[in-house]
Structure formats: structure tokens, C-alpha cells
Coordinates of C-alpha atoms in Angstrom, one line a residue:
X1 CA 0.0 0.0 0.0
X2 CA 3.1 2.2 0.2
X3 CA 3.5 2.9 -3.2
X4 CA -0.4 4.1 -4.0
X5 CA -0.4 6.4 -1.1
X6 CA 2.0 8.2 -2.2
X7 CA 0.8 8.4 -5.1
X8 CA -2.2 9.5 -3.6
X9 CA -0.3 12.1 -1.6
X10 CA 1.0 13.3 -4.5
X11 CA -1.9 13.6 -6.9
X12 CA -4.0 15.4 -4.4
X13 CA -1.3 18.8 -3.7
X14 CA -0.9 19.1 -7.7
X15 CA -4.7 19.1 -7.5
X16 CA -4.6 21.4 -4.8
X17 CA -2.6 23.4 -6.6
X18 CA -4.4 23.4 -10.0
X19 CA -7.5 24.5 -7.5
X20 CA -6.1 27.4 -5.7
X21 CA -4.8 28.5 -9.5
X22 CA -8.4 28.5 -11.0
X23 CA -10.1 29.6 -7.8
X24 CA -12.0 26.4 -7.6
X25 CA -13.3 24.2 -4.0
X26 CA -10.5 22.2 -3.5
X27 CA -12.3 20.1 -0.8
X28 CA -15.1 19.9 -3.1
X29 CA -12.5 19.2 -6.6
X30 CA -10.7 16.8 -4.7
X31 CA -13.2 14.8 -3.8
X32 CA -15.2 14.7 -6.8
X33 CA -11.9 13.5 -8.6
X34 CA -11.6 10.6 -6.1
X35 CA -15.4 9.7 -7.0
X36 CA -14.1 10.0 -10.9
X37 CA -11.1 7.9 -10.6
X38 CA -12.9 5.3 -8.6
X39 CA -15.1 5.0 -11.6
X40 CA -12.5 4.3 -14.0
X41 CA -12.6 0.3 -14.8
X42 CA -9.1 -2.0 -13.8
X43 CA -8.0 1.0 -11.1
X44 CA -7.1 -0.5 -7.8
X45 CA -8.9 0.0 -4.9
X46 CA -7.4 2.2 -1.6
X47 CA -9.1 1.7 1.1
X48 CA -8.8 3.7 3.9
X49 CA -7.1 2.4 6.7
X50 CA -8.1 3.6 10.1
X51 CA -5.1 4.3 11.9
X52 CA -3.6 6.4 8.6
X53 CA -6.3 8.9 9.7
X54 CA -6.8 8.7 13.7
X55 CA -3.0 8.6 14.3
X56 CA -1.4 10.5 11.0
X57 CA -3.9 12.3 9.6
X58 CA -6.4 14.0 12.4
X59 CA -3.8 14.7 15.0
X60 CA -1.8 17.2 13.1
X61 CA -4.9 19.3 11.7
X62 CA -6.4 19.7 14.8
X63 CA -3.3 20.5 16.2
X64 CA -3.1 23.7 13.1
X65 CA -6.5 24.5 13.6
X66 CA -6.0 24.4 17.6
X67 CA -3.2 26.6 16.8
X68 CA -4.9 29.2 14.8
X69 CA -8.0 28.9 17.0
X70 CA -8.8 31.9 19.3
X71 CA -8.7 30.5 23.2
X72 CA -10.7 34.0 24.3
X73 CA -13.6 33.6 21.6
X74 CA -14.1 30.0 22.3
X75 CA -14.8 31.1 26.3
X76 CA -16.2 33.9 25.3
X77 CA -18.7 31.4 23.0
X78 CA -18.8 28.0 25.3
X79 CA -22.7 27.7 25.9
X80 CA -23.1 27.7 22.1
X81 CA -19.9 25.5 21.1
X82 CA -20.9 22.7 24.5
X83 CA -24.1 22.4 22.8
X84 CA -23.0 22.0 19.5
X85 CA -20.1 20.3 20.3
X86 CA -21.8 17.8 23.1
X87 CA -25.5 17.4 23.0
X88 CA -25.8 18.2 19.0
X89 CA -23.6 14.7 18.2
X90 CA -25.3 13.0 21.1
X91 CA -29.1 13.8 19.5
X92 CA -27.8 12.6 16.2
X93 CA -26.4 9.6 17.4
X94 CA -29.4 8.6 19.0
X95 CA -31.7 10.1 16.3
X96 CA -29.8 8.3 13.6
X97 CA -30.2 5.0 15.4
X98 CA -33.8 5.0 15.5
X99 CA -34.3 5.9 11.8
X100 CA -31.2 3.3 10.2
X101 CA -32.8 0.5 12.7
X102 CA -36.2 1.2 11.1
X103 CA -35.1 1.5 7.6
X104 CA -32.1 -0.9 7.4
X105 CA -33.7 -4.4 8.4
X106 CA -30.0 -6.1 9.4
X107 CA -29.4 -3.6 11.7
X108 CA -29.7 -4.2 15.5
X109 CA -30.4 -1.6 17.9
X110 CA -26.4 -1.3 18.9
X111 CA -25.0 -1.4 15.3
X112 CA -28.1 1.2 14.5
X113 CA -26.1 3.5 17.2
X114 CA -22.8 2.7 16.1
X115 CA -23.6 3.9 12.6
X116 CA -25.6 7.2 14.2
X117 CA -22.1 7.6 16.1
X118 CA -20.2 7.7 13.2
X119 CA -22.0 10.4 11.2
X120 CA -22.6 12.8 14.0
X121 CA -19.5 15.0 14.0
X122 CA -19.0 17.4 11.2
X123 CA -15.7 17.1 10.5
X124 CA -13.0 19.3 11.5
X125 CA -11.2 19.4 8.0
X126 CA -14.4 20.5 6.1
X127 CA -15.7 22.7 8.4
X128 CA -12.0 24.6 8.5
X129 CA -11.4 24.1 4.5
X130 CA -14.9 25.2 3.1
X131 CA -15.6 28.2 5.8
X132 CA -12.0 29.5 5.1
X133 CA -12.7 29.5 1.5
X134 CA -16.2 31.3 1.7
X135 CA -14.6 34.0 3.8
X136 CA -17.8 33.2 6.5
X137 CA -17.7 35.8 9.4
X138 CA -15.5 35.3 12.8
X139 CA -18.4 34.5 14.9
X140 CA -19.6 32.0 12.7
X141 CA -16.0 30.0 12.0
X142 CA -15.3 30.2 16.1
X143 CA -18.8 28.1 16.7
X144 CA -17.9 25.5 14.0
X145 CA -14.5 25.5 14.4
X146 CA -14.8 25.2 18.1
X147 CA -17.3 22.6 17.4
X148 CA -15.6 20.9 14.5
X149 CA -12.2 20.6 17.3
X150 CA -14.2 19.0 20.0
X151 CA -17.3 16.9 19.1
X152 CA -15.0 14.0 17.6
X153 CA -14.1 13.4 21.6
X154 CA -18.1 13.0 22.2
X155 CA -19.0 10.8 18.9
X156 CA -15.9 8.7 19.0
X157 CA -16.9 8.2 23.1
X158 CA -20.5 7.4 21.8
X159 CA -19.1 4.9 19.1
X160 CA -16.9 2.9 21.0
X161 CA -19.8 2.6 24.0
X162 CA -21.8 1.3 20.9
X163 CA -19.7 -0.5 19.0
X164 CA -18.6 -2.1 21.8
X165 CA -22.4 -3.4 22.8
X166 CA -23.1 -4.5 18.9
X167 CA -19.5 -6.5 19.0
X168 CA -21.2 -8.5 22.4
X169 CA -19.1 -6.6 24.8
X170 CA -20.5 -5.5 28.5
X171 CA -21.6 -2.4 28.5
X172 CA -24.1 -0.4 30.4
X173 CA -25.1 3.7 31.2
X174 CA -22.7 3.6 34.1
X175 CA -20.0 2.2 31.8
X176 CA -20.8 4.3 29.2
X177 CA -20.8 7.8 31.1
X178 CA -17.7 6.8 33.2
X179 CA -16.0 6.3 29.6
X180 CA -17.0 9.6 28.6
X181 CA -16.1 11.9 31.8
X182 CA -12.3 9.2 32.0
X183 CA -12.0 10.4 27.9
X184 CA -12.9 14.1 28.6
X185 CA -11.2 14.3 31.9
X186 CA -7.4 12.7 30.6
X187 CA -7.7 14.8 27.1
X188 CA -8.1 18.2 29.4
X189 CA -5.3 17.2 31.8
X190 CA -2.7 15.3 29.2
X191 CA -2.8 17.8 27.1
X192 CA -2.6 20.8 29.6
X193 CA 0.5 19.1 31.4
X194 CA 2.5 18.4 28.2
X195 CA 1.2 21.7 26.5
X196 CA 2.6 23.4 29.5
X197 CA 6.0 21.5 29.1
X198 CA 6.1 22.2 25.7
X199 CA 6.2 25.6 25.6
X200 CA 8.9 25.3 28.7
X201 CA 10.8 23.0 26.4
X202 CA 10.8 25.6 23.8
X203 CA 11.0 28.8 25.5
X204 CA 14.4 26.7 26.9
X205 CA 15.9 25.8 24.2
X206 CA 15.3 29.7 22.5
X207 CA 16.4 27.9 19.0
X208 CA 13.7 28.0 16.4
X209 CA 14.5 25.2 13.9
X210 CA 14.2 22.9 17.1
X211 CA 11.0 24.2 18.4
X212 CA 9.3 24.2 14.9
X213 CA 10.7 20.5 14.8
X214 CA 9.3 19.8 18.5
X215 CA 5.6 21.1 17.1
X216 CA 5.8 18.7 14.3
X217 CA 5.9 15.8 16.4
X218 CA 3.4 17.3 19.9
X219 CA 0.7 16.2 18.2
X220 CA 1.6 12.6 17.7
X221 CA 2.8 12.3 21.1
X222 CA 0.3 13.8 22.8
X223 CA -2.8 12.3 20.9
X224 CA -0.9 8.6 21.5
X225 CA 0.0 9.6 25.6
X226 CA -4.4 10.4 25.8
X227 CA -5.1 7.2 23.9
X228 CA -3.1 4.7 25.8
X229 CA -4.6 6.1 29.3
X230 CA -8.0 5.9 27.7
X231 CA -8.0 10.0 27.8
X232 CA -9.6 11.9 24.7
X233 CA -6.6 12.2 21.9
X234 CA -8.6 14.9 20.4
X235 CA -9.0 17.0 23.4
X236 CA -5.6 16.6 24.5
X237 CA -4.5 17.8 21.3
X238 CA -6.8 20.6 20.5
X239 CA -6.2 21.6 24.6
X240 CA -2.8 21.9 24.3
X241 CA -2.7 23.8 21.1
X242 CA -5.0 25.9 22.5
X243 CA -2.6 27.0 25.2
X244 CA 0.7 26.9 22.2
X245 CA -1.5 29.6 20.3
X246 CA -2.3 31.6 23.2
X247 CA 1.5 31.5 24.6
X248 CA 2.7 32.2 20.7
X249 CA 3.3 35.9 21.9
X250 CA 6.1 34.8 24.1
X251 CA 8.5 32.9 21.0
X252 CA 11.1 34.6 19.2
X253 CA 9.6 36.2 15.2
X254 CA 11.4 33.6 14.3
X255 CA 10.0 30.8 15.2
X256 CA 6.6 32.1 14.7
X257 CA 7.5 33.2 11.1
X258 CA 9.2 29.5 10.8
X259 CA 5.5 27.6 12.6
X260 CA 3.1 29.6 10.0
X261 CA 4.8 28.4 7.2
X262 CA 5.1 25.2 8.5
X263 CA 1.9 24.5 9.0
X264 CA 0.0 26.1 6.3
X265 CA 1.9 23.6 4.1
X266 CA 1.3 20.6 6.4
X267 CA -2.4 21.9 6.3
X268 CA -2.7 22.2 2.6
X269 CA -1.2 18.6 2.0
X270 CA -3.0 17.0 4.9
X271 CA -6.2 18.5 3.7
X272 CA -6.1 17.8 0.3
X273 CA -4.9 14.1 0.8
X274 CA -8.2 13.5 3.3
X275 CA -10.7 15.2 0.7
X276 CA -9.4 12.7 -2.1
X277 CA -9.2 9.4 0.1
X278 CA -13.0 10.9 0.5
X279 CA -13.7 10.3 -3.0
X280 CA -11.6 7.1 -3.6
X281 CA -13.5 5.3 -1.2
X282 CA -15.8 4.3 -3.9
X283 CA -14.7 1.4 -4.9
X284 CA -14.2 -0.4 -2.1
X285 CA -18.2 0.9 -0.6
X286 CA -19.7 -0.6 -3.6
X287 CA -17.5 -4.2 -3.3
X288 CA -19.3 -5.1 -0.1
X289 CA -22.9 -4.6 -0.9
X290 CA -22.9 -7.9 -3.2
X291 CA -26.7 -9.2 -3.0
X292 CA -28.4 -6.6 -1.1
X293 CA -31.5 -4.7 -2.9
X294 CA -31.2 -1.8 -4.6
X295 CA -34.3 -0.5 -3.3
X296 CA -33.7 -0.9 0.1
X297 CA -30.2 0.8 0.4
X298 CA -31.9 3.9 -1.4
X299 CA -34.8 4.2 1.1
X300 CA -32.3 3.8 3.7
X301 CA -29.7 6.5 2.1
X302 CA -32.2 9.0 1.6
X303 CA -33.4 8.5 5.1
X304 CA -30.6 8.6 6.7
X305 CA -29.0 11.3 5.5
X306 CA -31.8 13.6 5.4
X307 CA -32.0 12.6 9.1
X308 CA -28.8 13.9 10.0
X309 CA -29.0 17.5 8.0
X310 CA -32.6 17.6 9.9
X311 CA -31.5 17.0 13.2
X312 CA -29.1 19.8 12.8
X313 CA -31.1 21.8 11.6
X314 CA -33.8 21.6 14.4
X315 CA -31.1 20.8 17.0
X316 CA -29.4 24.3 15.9
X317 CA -32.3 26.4 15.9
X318 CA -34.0 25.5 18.9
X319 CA -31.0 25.7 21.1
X320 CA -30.0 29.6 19.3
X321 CA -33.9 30.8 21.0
X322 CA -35.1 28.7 23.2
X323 CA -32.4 29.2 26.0
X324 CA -32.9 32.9 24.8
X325 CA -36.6 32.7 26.1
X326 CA -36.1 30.9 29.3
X327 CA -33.1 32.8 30.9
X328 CA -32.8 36.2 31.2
X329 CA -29.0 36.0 31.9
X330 CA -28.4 34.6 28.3
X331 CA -30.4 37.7 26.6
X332 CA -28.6 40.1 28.5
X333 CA -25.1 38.4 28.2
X334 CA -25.4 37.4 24.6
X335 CA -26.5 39.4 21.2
X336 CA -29.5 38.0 19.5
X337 CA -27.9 36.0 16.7
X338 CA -29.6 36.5 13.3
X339 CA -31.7 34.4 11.2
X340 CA -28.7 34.1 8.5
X341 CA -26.4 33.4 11.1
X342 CA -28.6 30.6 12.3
X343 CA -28.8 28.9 9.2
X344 CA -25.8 28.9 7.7
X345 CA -24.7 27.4 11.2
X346 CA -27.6 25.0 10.8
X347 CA -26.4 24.3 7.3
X348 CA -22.8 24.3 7.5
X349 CA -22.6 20.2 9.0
X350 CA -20.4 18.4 6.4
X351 CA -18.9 15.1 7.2
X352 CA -15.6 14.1 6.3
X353 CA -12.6 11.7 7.1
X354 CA -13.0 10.7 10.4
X355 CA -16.4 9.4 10.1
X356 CA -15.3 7.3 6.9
X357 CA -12.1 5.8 9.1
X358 CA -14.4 4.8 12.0
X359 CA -16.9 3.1 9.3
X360 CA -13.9 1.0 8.2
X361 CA -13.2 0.9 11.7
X362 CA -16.4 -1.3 12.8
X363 CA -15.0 -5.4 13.1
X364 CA -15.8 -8.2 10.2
X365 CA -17.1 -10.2 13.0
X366 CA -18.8 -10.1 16.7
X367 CA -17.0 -11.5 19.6
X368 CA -19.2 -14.9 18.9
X369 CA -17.9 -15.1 15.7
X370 CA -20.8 -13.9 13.9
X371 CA -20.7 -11.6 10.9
X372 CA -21.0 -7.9 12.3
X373 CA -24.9 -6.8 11.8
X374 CA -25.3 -4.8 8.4
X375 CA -21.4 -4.2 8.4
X376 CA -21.7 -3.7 4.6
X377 CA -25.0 -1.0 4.7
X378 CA -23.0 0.3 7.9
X379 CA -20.3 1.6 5.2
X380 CA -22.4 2.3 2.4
X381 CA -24.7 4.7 4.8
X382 CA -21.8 6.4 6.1
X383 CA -20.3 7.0 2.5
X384 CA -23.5 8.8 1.2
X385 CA -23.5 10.9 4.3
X386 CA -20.3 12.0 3.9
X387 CA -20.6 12.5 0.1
X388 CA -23.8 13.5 0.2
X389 CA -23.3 17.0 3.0
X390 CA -19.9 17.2 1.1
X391 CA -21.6 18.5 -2.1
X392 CA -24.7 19.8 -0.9
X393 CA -23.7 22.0 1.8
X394 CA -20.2 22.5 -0.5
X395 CA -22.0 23.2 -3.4
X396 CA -25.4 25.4 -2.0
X397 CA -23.4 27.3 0.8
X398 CA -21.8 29.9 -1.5
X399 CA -24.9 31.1 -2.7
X400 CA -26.4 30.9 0.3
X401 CA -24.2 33.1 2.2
X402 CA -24.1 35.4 -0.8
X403 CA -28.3 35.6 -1.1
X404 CA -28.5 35.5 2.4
X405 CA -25.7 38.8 3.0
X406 CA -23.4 36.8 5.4
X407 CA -20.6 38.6 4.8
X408 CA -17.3 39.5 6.8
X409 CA -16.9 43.0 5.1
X410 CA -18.1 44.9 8.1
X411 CA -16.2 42.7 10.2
X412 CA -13.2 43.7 7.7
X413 CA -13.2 47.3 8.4
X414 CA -14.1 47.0 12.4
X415 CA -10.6 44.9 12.4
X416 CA -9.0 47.5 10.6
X417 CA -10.5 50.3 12.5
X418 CA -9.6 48.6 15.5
X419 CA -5.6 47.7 14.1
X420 CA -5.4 51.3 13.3
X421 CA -6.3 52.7 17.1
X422 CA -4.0 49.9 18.6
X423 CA -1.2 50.9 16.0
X424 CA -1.3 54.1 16.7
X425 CA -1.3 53.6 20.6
X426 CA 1.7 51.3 19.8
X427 CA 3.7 53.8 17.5
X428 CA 3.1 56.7 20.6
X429 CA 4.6 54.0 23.1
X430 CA 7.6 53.3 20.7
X431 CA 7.8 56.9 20.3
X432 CA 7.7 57.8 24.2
X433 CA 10.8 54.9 24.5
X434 CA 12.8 56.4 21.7
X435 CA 12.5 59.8 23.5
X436 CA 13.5 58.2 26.4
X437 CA 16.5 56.2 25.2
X438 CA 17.8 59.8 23.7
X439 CA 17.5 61.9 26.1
X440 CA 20.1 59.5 28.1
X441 CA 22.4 59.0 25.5
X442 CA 25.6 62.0 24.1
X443 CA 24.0 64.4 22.6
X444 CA 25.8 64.1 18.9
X445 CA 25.0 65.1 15.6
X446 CA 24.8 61.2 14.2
X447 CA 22.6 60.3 17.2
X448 CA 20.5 62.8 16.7
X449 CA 20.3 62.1 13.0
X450 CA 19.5 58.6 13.6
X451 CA 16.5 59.6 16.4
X452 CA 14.7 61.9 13.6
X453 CA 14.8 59.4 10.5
X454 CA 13.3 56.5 13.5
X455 CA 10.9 58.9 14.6
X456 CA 10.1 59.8 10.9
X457 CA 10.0 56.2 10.3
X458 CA 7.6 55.5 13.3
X459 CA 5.3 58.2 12.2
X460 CA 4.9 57.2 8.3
X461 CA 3.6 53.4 10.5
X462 CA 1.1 55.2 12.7
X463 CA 0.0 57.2 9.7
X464 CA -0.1 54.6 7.0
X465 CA -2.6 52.4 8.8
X466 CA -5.1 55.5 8.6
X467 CA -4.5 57.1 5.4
X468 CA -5.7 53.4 3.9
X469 CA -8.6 52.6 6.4
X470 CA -11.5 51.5 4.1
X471 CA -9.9 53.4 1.5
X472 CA -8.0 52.2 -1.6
X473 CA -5.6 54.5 -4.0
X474 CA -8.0 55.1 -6.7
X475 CA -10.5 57.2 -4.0
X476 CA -7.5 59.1 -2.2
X477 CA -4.4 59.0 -4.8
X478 CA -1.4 57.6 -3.7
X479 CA -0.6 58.6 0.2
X480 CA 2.8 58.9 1.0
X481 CA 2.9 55.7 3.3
X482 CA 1.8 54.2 -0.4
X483 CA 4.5 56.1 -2.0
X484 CA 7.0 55.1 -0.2
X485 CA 6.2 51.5 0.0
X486 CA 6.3 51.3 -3.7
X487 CA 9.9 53.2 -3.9
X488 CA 11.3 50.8 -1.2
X489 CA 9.7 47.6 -3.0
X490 CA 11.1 48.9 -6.4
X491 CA 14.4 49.2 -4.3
X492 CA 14.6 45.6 -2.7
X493 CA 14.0 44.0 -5.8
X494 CA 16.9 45.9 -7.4
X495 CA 18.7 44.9 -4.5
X496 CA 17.9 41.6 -4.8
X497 CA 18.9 41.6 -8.5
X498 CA 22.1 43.0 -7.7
X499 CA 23.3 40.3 -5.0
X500 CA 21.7 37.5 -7.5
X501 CA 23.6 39.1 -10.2
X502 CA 27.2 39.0 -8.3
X503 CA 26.2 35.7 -7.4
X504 CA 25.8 34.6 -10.6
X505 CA 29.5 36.2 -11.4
X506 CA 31.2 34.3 -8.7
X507 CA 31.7 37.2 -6.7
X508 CA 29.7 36.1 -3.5
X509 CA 28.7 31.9 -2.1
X510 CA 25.2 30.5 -2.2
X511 CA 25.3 30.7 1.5
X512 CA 25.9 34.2 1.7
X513 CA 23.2 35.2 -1.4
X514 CA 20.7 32.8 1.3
X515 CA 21.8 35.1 3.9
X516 CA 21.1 38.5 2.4
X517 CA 18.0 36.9 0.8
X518 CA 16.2 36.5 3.9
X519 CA 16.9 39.5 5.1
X520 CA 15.3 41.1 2.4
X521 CA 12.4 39.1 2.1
X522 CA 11.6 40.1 6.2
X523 CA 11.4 43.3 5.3
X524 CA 9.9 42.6 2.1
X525 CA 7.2 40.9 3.8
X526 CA 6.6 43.3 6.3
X527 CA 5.6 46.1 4.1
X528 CA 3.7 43.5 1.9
X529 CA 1.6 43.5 5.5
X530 CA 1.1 47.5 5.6

């Protein structure tokens, strides 16, 4: 299997690629060129082992997206996220259930569970790759993020209290709930104690090609340290990026420049390999459904997964008015949300990879020895769920949040508004301390020349953020901040010519031309940010 994995690997980033060129839904591309390929006669099928995704794939992106996550809106949001996060995969599980028992006659009650388990949680990579694409407002990427980063932990808890009761396995409510509080319990403190020696670790060792390697492997280690003491691997992951992020402020520009390039790319091939493992599943969902009806399996599919975009849809709704209604605390506290907002919450549930792997997850045969209950309709179901919200809510959110006005362009300009007023509080500190450093050093010429070209410098900054704010060059001309970041590009890349150039001649080493390079590309990139 090495050799068509990588393959894999490797088809999906030059697909990545040929998306981001063409503006097109790479989740969405991706996965529909799995479906393609897996239609093409004499291809081999890839199934998609379990363990590639719960101990390679998952742990890393929740790690980015724990990362990039915001620790304050997530507290600041936690009613809303707990019930989206908890009770919304916990009604679906048990809604699901009723509705595949009823429909899909091999089926028992505990595999009907198991398979409402595994297509509860909208998946984290969806939920991050689609609403990052769309451009969907802050308020509404911290609820399904912060949902999308913690309701695996609750529908992986449910499906292994199911599974394990379909398989012939004791288990009973107290069993059950004891599983639960030991997974959430050892994900919060594992990844709190190892987050909080990580960053001691790193802040230690002050070195940043070291600490970027030391975040590449956290995630592994952490989610394996949860799993083998029966914690959540999720939550001790997603905890203790949490607590990276929030610390980020306290590492070197270095190692922060170094971790966002990192993992954008880790993101972008991670991603785009999950989205067409997605698609190639075909194949191998189709194999096991020799001699079952036709008929049955589409009353069953169209049940099922209207089931679960209705529960969320109800779910979503009546827990956005009805704690609004019956606690005064919660209107005061919280802004009424608006019906937009609402639905494209309500709307926004795709499935992904991790329900897929925990489908191919469920045993051949029951502790007895019998065949596993409806194993094959058990895949096939999960498959069309996960296709099925893929496209629909891939396909229909785009226009929905354009005819529906759920934009972040206010959002936009109350950011920059707000970076402006902080900028300029920052430029008068910097100001104050360059004062201050001045006034205790010898009063020379140079030194004095070199405090008015910084404090010229410092006030073209707290200037420049202004002069642009919800502005553009064509309504105001060319401000000078504008001005003079276009002379000073037009002068790197001369620069940059130049050292290329005497390169080039033998004049100067690769490692030096590296050397100056970077240099020049910091501050390239910093007034690329202005």
C-alpha cells in the first residue's frame, strides 16, 4: 500500500494546486476526482485504513487549527460551542439510530447506534477548509471550528460505547458515562501538562528550527500519551494547542515566522490528501454490498442522510432561541444571533474523514464469531452521508451566504478600524521609548540624525494604517505611506537583482546570497503586511 499512497499524496497537492490557481473548492474538486477515478474500470482499490487517519492524519490538523484557534472567543462562546459540540452529536447519534434500525432491516439496535455515532461530528477538515474559502464571518468560524475541534471526543466516546455493545461486549449507562467523563477528563489534563511543558521546552531551548521540529511531532505524542490512558486524543490535542496559540506571543519572530509556514503547508497537503481518500473510497463501498437490494439501500440513504442535516437543523435552531426565552442571563449576556447566522450554522454540518475511518473501523465479526450486523450497509450509509453533505452544503453554501448577506466586510473594516487605534497607541509607546532612550544617551550630531529618521519612520507606521482605512488608492491618490512603500519595493528588488547578479558572477557563495536573501524578504514581507 506504500506505493499508491504516495501516489495518492502526490496527486492530491498538484490538484490542490491546479484549484487554488483556478479559484475552484479544493475540498469539493478533490473529492469529486476521487469519485471520478474510482469510476474508471481495472483502477485498484485504496481503502482507507483507520489508523492512517486517527494517528497521522487527524492529530496534526487539529493541532493547526488548535493553533490558529482563538482561546478567548471560544470562552467567550462556550454555551453555544458545548451544545454544538456535546448534546448536538449525542441527539444525532441517538436520532440516527432510531431511523437506520427502522429503515435498514440487518441492523440491530447497537449497530443502528454505532452507525448514528459515526456520522454525527461534522468534520473538522471540512468545516476549516470550506468556511476559510467562503470568507464566513469570525463569529460563525469560532462556533464550527470550536465545534468541528471537540465533538469528535463526544462521537468517537459514543461509538466505542456502541460499538462495543453491537460486537457482544458488557456495557451499560454507568459504563458508558464513566467512559466519557475518563476520555474528557485525561484529554483536558494530558494535554494541559505536556502543552505546558512544551512551551517550557521551547522557550528553553530559544532555537527555532528545534522548536518548529518539536511542534511537528506534539501532536503525535500527545494524541498517542491520551489514547493509551483511555483520555480523549482529540481533546488533549486541540487543549494543548490551545494553550501553544495563546503563549505564541512569548516565541522569538522567528519561530513564529518558521511555525506559520510550516503548517499552512502541512495543512494544505493533509487536507487535500483526506478530501481525495474521500472520493476514492468508492470502490471499495460498492465491493461489499454484493446481494443486497437496490431499493432498500436507497430508502435507507435517503433516510438517513436527510436525518442527519434535519437533526441539525432543528437541533441548531431551537438551542439559538429557546435558551434565549427561558433565561434572562443569556439575553442580556449574549446578542440576539440572526436568522442568517442561524442557518448557515444550521447548514454548514459536512462530514468528512474521520467518520469514513471509523466506518472502516467497525470489526468483520462479533466477539461470537458472527458476521458484524449490516457491516456492509453500515459503510455504504456512512459513504452517502459523507458525500452526500460534502456536495450539498459544498455546493449550495456559496450562494447561500451570498443571497443571504453573510458577509465579513463589516467585520473587515471593524478589524481595521480597531488595528489602526491599537497601531497608533503602539507607535506613541515606541515613540515615548525612543524619546527616552535619547535623552540618556551624548547628545551628537549622528545620534540625533538617527532619532529623527526612526521617529520619521515611526510616524509614516502610525500614519499609514489611517491614510488606507476602508480606502483604496483610486478614492485618495497615492498617500505617501503608499508612496514610499512602492519606492522601497522597487528598491529591494533591485537589491535583490544585484546580490543575484554577483552571485551569478562568482563574486559572492550560495550561502551568503541565502543570507542577504532572507533578510530582504523580512522586510519585504513586512511592508507587503502595511
Amino acid at each position: 500500500m506504500g506505493a499508491p499512497l504516495l501516489a495518492v499524496l502526490v496527486a492530491s497537492v498538484l490538484l490542490a494546486a491546479l484549484a487554488r490557481r483556478y479559484d475552484v473548492s479544493a475540498p469539493l474538486g478533490l473529492v469529486v476526482a476521487g469519485l471520478a477515478v474510482g469510476l474508471i474500470p481495472g483502477v485498484p482499490a485504496i481503502e482507507m485504513q483507520p489508523q492512517l487517519v486517527m494517528f497521522v492524519v487527524l492529530p496534526p490538523l487539529l493541532w493547526s487549527a488548535g493553533l490558529e484557534s482563538s482561546y478567548l472567543a471560544l470562552r467567550k462562546n462556550v454555551r453555544a460551542i458545548g451544545l454544538l459540540a456535546v448534546g448536538l452529536p449525542l441527539a444525532t447519534t441517538l436520532v440516527v439510530g432510531f431511523v437506520a434500525f427502522h429503515t435498514v432491516p440487518e441492523l440491530t439496535v447497537a449497530a443502528a447506534l454505532t452507525l448514528g455515532a459515526i456520522v454525527a461530528p461534522p468534520d473538522a477538515v471540512s468545516a476549516a477548509a470550506i468556511g476559510r474559502r467562503l470568507g464566513l464571518p469570525r463569529q460563525i468560524m469560532t462556533l464550527l471550528g470550536g465545534e468541528s475541534l471537540l465533538n469528535d471526543a463526544t462521537a468517537l466516546t459514543a461509538y466505542k460505547v456502541a460499538l462495543a455493545a453491537a460486537i457482544g461486549a458488557a456495557a451499560t449507562w454507568q459504563g458508558a458515562l464513566g467512559t466519557f467523563a475518563l476520555a474528557a477528563v485525561g484529554g483536558v489534563v494530558i494535554g494541559g501538562l505536556i502543552g505546558w511543558f512544551i512551551e517550557f521546552i521551547r522557550t528553553w531551548l530559544d532555537d527555532p528550527l528545534v522548536e518548529s521540529a518539536i511542534g511537528l511531532v506534539a501532536p503525535y505524542f500527545i494524541y498517542w500519551v491520551a489514547e493509551e490512558v483511555h483520555g480523549s486524543g482529540v481533546i488533549a490535542v486541540v487543549v494543548a494547542a490551545l494553550l501553544l496559540g495563546q503563549r505564541a506571543t512569548r516565541a522569538s519572530y522567528a519561530t513564529r515566522l518558521q511555525d506559520d509556514a510550516v503548517w499552512k503547508s502541512i495543512q494544505l497537503v493533509l487536507e487535500s490528501f483526506a478530501f481525495l481518500m474521500i472520493g476514492l473510497q468508492l470502490p471499495t463501498v460498492v465491493d461489499e454490498l454484493t446481494g443486497i437490494r437496490a431499493v432498500t439501500l436507497a430508502v435507507a440513504s435517503a433516510a438517513v442522510l436527510a436525518t442527519v442535516i434535519g437533526v441539525r437543523i432543528v437541533w441548531v435552531y431551537v438551542m439559538a432561541y429557546t435558551p434565549r426565552v427561558l433565561f434572562r442571563g443569556i439575553r442580556e449576556r449574549e446578542p440576539r444571533p440572526t436568522a442568517s447566522q442561524v442557518f448557515i450554522v444550521a447548514w454548514a454540518g459536512m462530514r468528512g474523514v474521520v467518520s469514513l475511518a471509523a466506518a472502516f473501523g467497525v470489526p468483520l465479526v462479533t466477539l461470537s464469531g458472527e458476521p458484524f450486523p449490516g457491516r456492509a450497509q453500515l459503510v455504504f450509509l456512512t459513504f452517502v452521508v459523507v458525500i452526500g453533505t460534502l456536495l450539498l452544503h459544498g455546493l449550495t453554501l456559496p450562494w447561500l451566504i451570498r443571497m443571504l448577506d453573510v458577509q465579513s466586510e463589516a467585520e473587515a473594516h471593524q478589524d481595521a478600524l480597531e488595528q489602526a487605534a491599537a497601531s497608533s497607541r503602539a507607535a506613541a509607546a515606541a515613540a515615548d521609548r525612543l524619546d527616552e532612550l535619547l535623552a540618556r544617551s551624548s547628545d551628537s550630531s549622528a545620534q540625533q540624525h538617527v532619532g529623527e529618521v526612526l521617529q520619521s519612520w515611526n510616524d509614516r507606521r502610525r500614519n499609514a494604517v489611517w491614510e488606507r482605512l476602508g480606502r483604496s488608492d483610486d478614492d485618495i491618490g497615492e498617500s505617501p505611506a503608499s508612496a514610499m512603500r512602492r519606492l522601497r519595493l522597487e528598491m529591494l528588488a533591485a537589491e535583490r537583482a544585484t546580490f543575484i547578479a554577483e552571485r551569478d558572477a562568482g563574486n559572492i557563495d550560495d550561502e551568503v546570497l541565502r543570507s542577504v536573501l532572507h533578510g530582504l524578504d523580512l522586510e519585504e514581507a513586512a511592508l507587503n503586511r502595511e
